[in-house]
CSV table of C-alpha atoms and ligand atoms in Angstrom, one decimal:
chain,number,residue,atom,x,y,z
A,1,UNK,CA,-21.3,0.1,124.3
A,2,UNK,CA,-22.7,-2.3,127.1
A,3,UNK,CA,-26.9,-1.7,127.4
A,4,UNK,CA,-26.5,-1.5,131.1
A,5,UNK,CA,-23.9,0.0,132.5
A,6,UNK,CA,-21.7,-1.3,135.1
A,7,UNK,CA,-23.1,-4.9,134.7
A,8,UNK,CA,-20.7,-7.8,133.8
A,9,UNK,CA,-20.7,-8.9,130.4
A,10,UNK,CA,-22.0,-12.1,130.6
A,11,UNK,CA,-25.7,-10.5,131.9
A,12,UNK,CA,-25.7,-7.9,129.4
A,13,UNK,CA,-28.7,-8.3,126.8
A,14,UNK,CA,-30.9,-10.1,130.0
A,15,UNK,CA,-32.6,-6.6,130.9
A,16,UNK,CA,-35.6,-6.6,133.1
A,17,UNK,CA,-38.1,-10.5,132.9
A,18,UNK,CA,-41.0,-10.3,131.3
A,19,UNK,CA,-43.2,-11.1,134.3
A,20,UNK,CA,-42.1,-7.8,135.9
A,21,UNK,CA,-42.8,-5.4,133.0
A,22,UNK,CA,-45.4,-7.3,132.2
A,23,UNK,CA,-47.0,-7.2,135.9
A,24,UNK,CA,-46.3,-3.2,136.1
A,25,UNK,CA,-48.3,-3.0,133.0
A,26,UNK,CA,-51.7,-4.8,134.3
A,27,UNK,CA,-51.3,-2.1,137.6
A,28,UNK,CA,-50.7,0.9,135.4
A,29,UNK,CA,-53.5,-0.3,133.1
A,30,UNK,CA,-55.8,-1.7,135.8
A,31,UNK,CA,-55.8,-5.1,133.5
A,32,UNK,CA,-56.7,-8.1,134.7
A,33,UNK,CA,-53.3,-10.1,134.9
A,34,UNK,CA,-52.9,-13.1,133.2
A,35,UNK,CA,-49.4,-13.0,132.5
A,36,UNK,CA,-47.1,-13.5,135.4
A,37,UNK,CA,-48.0,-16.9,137.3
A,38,UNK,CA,-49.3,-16.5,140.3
A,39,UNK,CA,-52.8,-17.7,142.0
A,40,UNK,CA,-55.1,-15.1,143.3
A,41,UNK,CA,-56.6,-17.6,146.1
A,42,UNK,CA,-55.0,-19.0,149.1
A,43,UNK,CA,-54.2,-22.4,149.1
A,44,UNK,CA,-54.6,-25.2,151.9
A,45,UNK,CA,-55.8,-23.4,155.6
A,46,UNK,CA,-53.5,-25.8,157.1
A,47,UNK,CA,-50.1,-24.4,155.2
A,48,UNK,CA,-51.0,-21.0,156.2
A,49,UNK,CA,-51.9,-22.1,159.8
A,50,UNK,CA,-48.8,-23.4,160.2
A,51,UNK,CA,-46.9,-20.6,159.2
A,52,UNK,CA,-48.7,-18.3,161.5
A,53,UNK,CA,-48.3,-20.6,163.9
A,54,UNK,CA,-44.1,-20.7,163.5
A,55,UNK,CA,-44.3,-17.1,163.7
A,56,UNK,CA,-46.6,-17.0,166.9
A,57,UNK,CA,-44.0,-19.6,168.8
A,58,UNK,CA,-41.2,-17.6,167.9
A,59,UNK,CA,-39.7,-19.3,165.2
A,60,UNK,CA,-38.3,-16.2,163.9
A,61,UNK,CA,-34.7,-16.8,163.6
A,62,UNK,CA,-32.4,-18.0,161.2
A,63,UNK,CA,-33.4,-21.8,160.5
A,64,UNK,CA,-30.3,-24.3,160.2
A,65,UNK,CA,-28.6,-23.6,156.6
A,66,UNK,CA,-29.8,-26.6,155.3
A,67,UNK,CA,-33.6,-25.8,156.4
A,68,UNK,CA,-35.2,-26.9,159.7
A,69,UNK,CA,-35.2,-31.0,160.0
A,70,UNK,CA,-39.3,-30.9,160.3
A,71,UNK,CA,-39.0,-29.6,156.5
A,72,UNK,CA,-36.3,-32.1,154.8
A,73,UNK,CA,-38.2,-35.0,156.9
A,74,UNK,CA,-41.3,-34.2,154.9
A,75,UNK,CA,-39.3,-33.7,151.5
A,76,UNK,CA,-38.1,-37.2,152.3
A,77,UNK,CA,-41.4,-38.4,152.9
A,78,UNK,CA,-42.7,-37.0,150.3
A,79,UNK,CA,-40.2,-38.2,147.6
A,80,UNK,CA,-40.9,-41.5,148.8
A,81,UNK,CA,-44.3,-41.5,149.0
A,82,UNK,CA,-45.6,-40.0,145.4
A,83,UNK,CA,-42.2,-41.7,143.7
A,84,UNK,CA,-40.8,-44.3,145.9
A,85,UNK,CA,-37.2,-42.4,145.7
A,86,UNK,CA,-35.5,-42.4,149.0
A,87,UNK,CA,-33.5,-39.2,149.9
A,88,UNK,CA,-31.9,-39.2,153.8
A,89,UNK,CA,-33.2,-35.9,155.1
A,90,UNK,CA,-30.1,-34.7,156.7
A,91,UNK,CA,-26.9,-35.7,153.5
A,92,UNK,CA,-29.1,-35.1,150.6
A,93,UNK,CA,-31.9,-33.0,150.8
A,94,UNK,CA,-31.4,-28.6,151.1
A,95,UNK,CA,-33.6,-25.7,151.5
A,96,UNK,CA,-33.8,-23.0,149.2
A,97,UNK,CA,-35.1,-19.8,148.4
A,98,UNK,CA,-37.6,-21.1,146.5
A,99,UNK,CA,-36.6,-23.2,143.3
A,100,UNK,CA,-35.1,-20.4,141.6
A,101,UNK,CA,-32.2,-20.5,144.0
A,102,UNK,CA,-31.9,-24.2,144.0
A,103,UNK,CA,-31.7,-23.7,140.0
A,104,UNK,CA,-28.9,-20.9,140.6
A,105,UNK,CA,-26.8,-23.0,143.3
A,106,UNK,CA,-27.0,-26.3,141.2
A,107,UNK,CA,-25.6,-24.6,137.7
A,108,UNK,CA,-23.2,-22.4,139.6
A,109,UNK,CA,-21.7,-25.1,141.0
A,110,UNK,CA,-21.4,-27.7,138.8
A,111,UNK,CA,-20.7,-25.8,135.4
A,112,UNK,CA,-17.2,-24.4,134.6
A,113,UNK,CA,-16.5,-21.7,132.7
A,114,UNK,CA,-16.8,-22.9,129.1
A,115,UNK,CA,-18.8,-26.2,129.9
A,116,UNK,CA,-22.1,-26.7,127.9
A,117,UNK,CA,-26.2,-27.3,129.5
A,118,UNK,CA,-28.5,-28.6,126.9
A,119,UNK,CA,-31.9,-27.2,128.2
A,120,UNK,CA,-35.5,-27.3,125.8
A,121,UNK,CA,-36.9,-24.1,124.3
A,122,UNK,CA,-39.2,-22.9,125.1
A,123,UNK,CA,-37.2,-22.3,128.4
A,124,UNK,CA,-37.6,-21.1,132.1
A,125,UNK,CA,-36.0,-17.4,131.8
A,126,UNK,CA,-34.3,-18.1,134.6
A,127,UNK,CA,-32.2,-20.7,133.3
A,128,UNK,CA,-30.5,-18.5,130.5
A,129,UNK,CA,-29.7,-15.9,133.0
A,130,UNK,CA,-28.4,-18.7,135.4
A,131,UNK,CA,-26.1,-20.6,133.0
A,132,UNK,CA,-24.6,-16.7,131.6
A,133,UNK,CA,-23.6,-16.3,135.1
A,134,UNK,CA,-21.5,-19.9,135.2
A,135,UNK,CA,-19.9,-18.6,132.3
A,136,UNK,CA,-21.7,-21.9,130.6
A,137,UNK,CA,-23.5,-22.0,127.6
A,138,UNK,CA,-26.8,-23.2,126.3
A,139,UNK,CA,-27.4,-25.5,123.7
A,140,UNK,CA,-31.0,-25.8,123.0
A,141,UNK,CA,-33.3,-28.6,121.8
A,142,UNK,CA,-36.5,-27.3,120.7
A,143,UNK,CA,-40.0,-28.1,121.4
A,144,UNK,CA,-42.3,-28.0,118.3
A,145,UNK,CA,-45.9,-27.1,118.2
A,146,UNK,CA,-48.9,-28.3,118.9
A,147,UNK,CA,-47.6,-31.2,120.6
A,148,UNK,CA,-44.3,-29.8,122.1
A,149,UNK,CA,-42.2,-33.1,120.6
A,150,UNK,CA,-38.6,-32.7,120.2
A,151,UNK,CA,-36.6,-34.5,117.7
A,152,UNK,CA,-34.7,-37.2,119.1
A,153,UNK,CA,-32.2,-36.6,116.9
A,154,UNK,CA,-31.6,-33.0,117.6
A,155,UNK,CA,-30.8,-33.7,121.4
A,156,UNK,CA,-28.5,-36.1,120.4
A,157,UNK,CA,-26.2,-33.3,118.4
A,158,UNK,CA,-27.0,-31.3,120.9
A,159,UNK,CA,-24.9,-32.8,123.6
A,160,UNK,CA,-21.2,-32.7,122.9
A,161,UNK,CA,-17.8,-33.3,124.6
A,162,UNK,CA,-18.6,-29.9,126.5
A,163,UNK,CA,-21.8,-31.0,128.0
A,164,UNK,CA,-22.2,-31.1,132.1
A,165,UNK,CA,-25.6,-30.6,132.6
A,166,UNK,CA,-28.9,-31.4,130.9
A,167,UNK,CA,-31.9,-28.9,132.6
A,168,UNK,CA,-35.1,-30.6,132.1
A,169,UNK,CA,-38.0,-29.0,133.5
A,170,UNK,CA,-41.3,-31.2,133.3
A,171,UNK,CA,-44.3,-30.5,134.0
A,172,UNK,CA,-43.2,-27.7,131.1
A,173,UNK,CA,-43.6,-23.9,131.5
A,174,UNK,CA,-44.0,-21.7,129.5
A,175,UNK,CA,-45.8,-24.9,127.4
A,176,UNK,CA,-47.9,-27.0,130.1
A,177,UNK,CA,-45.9,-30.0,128.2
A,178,UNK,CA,-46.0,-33.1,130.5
A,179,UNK,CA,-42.7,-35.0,129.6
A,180,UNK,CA,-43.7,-38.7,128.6
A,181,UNK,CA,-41.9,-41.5,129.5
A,182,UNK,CA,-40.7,-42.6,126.3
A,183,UNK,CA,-39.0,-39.1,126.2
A,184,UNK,CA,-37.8,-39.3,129.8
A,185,UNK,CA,-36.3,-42.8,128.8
A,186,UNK,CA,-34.4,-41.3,126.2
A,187,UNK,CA,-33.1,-38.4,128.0
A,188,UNK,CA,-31.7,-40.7,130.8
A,189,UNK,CA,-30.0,-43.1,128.9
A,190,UNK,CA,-28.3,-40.1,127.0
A,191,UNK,CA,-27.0,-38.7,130.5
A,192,UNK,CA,-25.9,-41.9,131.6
A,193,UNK,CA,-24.4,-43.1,128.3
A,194,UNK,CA,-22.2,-39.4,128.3
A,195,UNK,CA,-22.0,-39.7,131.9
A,196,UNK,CA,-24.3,-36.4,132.2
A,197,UNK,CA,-25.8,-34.6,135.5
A,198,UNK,CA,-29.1,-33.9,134.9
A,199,UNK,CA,-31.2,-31.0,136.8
A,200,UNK,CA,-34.1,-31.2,136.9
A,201,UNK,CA,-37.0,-27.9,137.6
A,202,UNK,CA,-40.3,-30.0,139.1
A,203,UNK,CA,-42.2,-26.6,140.6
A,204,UNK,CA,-45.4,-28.3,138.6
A,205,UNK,CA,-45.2,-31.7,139.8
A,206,UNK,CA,-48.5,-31.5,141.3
A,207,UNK,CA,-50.6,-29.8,138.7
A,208,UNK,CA,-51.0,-32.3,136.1
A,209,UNK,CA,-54.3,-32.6,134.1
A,210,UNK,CA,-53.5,-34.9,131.7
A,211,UNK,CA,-50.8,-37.9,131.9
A,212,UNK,CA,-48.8,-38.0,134.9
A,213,UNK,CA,-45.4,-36.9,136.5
A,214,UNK,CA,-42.6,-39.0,136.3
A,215,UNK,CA,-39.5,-37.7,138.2
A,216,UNK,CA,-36.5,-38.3,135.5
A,217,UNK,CA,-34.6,-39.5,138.8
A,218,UNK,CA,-36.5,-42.7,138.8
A,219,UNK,CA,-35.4,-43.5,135.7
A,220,UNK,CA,-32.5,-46.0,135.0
A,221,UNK,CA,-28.9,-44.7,135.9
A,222,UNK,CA,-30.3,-41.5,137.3
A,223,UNK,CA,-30.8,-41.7,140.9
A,224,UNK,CA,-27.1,-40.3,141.8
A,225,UNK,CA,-26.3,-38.4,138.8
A,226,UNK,CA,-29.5,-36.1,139.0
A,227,UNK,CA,-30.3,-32.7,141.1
A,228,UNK,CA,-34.4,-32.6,141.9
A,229,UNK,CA,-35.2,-29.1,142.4
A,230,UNK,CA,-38.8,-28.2,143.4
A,231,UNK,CA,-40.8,-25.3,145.0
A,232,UNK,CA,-43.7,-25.3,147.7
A,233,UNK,CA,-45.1,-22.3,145.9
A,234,UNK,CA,-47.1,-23.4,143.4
A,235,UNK,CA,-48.5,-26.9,145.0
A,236,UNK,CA,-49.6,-24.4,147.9
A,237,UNK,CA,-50.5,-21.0,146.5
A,238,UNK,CA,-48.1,-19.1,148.2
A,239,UNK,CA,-45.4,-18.1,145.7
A,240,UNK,CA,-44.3,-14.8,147.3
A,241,UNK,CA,-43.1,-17.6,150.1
A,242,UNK,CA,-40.4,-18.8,147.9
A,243,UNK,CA,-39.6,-22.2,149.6
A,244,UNK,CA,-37.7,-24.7,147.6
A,245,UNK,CA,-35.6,-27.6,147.7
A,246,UNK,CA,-32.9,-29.5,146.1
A,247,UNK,CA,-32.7,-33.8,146.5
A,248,UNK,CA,-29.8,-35.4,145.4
A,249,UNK,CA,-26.6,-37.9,146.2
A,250,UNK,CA,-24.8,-36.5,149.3
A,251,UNK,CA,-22.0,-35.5,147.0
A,252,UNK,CA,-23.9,-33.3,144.3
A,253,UNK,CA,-26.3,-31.8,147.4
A,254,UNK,CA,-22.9,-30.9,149.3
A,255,UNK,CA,-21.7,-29.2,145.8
A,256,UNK,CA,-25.0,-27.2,145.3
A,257,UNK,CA,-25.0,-27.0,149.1
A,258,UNK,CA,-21.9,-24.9,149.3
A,259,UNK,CA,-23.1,-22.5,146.8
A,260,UNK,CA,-26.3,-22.1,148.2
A,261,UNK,CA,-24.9,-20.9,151.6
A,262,UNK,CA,-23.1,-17.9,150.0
A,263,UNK,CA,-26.1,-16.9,148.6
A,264,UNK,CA,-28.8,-16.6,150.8
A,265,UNK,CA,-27.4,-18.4,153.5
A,266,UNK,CA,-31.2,-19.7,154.7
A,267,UNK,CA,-34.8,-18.0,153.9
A,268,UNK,CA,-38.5,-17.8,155.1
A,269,UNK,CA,-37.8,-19.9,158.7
A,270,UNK,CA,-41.4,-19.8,159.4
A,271,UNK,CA,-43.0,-20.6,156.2
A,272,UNK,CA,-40.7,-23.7,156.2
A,273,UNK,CA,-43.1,-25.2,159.1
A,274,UNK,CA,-46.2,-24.1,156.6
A,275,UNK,CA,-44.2,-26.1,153.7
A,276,UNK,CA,-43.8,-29.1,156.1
A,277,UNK,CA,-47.5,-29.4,157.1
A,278,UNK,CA,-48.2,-28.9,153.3
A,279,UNK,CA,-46.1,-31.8,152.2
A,280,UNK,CA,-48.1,-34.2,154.9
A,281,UNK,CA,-51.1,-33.6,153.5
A,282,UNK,CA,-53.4,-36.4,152.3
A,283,UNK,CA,-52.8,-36.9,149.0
A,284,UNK,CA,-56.8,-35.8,148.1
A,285,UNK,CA,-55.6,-31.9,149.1
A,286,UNK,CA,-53.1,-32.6,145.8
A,287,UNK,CA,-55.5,-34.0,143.7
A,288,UNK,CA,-57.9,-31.4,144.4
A,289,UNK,CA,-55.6,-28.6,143.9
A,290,UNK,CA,-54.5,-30.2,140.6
A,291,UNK,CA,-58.9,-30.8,139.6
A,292,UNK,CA,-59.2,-27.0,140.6
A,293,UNK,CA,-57.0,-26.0,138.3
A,294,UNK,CA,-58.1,-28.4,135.7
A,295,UNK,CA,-61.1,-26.9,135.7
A,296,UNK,CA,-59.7,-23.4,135.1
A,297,UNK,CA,-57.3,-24.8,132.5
A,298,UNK,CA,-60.8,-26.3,130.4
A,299,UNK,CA,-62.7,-22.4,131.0
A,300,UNK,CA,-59.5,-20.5,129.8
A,301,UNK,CA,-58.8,-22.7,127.0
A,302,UNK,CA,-62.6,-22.3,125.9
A,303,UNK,CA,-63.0,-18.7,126.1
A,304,UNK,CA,-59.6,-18.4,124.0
A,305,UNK,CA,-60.1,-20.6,121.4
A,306,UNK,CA,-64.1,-18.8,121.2
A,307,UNK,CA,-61.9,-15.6,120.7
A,308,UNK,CA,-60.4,-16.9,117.6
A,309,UNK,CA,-57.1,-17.8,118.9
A,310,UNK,CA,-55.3,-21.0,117.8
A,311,UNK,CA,-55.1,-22.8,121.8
A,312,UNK,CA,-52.3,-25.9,122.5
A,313,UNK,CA,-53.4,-28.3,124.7
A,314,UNK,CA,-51.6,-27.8,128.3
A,315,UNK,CA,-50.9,-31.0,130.1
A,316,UNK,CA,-50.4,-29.3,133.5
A,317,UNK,CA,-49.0,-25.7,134.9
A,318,UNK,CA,-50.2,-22.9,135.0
A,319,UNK,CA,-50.3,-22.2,131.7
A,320,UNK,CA,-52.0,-22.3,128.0
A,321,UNK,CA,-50.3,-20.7,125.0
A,322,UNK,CA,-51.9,-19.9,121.9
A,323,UNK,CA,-50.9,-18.8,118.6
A,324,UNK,CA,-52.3,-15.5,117.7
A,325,UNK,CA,-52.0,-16.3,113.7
A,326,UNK,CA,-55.3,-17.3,113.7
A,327,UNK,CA,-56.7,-13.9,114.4
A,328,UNK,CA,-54.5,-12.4,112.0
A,329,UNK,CA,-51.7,-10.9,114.0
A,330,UNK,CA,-47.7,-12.2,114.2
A,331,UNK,CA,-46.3,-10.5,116.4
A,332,UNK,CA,-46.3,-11.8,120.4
A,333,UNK,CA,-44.2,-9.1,122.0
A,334,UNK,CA,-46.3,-6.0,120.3
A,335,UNK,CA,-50.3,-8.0,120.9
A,336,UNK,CA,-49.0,-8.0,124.5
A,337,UNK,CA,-48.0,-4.8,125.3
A,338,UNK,CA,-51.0,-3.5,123.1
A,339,UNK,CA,-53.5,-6.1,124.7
A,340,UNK,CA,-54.3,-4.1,127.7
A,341,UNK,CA,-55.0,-0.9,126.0
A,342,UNK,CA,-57.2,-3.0,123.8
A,343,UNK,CA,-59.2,-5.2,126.1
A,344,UNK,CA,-57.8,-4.8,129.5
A,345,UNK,CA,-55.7,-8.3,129.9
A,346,UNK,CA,-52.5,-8.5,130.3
A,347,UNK,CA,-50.2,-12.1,129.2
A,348,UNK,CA,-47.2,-13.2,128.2
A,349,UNK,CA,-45.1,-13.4,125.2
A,350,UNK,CA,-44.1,-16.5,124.5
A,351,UNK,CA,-40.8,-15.3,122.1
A,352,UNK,CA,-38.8,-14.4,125.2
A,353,UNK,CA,-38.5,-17.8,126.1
A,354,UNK,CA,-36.7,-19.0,122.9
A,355,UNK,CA,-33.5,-18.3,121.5
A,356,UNK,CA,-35.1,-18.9,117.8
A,357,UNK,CA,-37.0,-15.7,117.8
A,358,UNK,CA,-39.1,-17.2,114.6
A,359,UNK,CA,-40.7,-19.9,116.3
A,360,UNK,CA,-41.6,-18.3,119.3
A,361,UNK,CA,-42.8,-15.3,117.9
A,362,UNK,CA,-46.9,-15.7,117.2
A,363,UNK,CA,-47.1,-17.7,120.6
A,364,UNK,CA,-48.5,-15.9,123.5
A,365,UNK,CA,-48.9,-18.2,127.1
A,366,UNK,CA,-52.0,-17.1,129.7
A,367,UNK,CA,-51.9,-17.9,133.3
A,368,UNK,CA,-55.4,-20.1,134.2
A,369,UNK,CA,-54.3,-19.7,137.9
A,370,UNK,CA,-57.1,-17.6,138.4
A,371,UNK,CA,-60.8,-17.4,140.2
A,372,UNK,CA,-63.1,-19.0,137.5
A,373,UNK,CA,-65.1,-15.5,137.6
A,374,UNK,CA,-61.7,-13.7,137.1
A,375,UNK,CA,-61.2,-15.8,133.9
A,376,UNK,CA,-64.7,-15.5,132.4
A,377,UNK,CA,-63.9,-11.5,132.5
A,378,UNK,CA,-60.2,-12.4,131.0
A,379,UNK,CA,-62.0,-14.3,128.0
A,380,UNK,CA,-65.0,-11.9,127.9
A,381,UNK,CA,-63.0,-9.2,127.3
A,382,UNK,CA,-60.6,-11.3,124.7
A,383,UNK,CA,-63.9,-11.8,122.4
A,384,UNK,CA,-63.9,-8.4,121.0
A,385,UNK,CA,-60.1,-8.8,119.5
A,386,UNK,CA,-61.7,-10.0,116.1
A,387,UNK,CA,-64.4,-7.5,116.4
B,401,PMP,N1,-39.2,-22.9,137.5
B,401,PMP,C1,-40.3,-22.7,136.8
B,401,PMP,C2,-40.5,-23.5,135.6
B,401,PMP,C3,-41.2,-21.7,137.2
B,401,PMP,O1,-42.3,-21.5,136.5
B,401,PMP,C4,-40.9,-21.0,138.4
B,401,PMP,C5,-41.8,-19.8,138.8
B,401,PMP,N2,-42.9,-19.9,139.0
B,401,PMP,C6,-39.8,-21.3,139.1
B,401,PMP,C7,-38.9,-22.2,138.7
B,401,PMP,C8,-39.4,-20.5,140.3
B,401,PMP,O2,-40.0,-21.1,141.4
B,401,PMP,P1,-39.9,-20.4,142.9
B,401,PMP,O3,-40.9,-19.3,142.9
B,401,PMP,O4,-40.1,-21.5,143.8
B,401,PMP,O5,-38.5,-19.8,143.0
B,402,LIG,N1,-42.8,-18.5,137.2
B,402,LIG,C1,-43.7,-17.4,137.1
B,402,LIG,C2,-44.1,-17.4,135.6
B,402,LIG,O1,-43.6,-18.1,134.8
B,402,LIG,C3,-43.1,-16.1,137.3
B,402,LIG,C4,-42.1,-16.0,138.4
B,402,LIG,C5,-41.3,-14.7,138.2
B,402,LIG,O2,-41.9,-13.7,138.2
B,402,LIG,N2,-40.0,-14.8,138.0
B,402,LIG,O3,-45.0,-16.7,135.3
């Protein structure tokens, strides 16, 4: 007997994501909500301005399917600037509804039925749901605490005669793990030597603390056999905006492309100008937004490891996970939904973001995308749990 009714097969078992039962819990509770991503601050005046602005000067129609030239300019621009990767705005760059459709479009059209993604666990939820509804599989490669390494060796059995896609997604949620280069090196030259397409989720490209982003596209062999998906939400603070983009070869953009218009067709027409301003920025505005967040990264990871909880470094994101072992406790998915009766904070277990249930189990990720005030209640409220 199916656990929702009427739904397709291949979705049964997803249910409802975390982030939404976990957000209706902080309202019903009145908890202060650490758990779903999202900032509580606006970002750059200008990004807003310009949306505003679109909307004053009637921009209100459908934008071209592919998103208004002023936008893939400045993706262009931007590629080449921060990585030196050119991309021709108008054959291989696309709009999308954020980077959650440019995930959807890439893996529904380039997976068969039957054809394999390797992805890393701890992964994106979306990316299970996404690769069900190719009628694809996952095969996953897991990342081990504290340092989120993987085993070179396990990637390598991973991939078999099946495999179409590797997802990589770095900087690293639910982790905050910053891909190095050595691992990047390895992953490319295993999609070029098996003649992989490799997709790539960059939503946190800007908000790394430690090391530094390094697009897997500028990586040996990669530059036409990989799909760069990223999002204007979280450089800017305006994730209900949901403005992403896809850059790739003409031929893979005009696959995802194709998809993509069957979906949403086109989104958000005004907030594309606020997207575009964005992306012209100086580069200062990025490295203050990423030294804001640093600095709330360093005050939540304080206040959680003062509460007794075991805290992993996180190299960028919005994220920090801990392991809640240390204060005696082993199970993620009840210490969340208990946590806001207890102290009034709400976060996210870290379990539904693996397939092996045992390793994910004790780790539970907190959003530091908050005002620094907001996070010193969080914590405050967090030091009574060994009490
Ligand atoms: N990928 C990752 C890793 C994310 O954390 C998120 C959500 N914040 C997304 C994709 C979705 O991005 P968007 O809101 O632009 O659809
Ligand atoms: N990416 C956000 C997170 O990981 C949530 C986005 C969503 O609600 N799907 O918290």
């Amino acid at each position: 007997m199916a656990d929702t009714p009427y739904l397709v097969s291949r979705l049964q078992g997803f249910g409802t994501t975390i982030f939404a039962e976990m957000s209706a819990l902080a309202v019903a509770t009145g908890s202060i909500n650490l758990g779903q991503g999202f900032p509580d601050a606006d970002g750059p005046p200008e990004v807003n301005e310009a949306a505003i602005a679109a909307i004053r000067s009637g921009h209100n129609q459908y934008p071209p399917g592919i998103g208004i030239p002023e936008l893939r300019t400045a993706i262009a621009a931007h590629q080449a600037q921060w990585y030196g990767v050119d991309f021709d705005p108008d054959t291989e760059v696309l709009v999308t509804a954020g980077a959650t459709e440019g995930i959807a479009a890439a893996l529904l059209a380039l997976c068969e039925p039957g054809d394999e993604v390797v992805t890393f666990e701890p992964y994106y939820d979306s990316y299970a749901a996404c690769i069900a509804l190719a009628g694809a599989h996952r095969r996953v490669v897991q990342l081990r605490t504290p340092d989120y390494s993987f085993d070179p060796s396990a990637l390598i059995a991973a991939i078999t005669p099946r495999t179409r896609v590797l997802l990589l997604n770095s900087p690293h949620n639910p982790t905050g793990k910053v891909f190095t280069r050595d691992e990047l090196e390895l992953i490319a030259r295993l999609c070029v030597e098996h003649d992989l397409i490799a997709v790539t989720d960059e939503v946190y490209e800007h908000l790394v603390f430690d090391g530094e982003h390094q697009p897997l596209v500028t990586f040996s062999g990669m530059r036409d056999r990989t799909v760069t998906i990223s999002s204007g939400g979280k450089t800017f603070s305006c994730t209900g905006w949901k403005i992403g983009w896809v850059c790739a070869s003409p031929e893979l953009t005009a696959a995802v492309r194709t998809v993509k218009q069957f979906l949403t067709y086109v989104n958000g027409g005004p907030f594309q100008y606020g997207i575009a301003a964005g992306l012209g920025l100086p580069g200062s505005v990025f490295r203050r937004v990423a030294a804001d967040l640093e600095e709330k990264r360093d005050r939540l990871s304080a206040g959680l490891a003062a509460a007794g909880l075991s805290v992993f470094r996180s190299a960028g994101t919005y994220f920090v996970t801990v392991d809640i072992r240390s204060i005696g406790e082993r199970d993620g998915l009840a210490f969340c939904r208990a946590l806001p009766e207890r102290c009034g904070v709400v976060a996210v277990p870290s379990v539904v973001f693996y397939d092996d249930h045992d390793a994910g189990r004790s780790l539970v990720r907190f959003a530091c995308c908050k005002q620094l005030d907001v996070i010193d209640d969080a914590v405050g409220r967090l030091q009574g749990l060994t009490s």
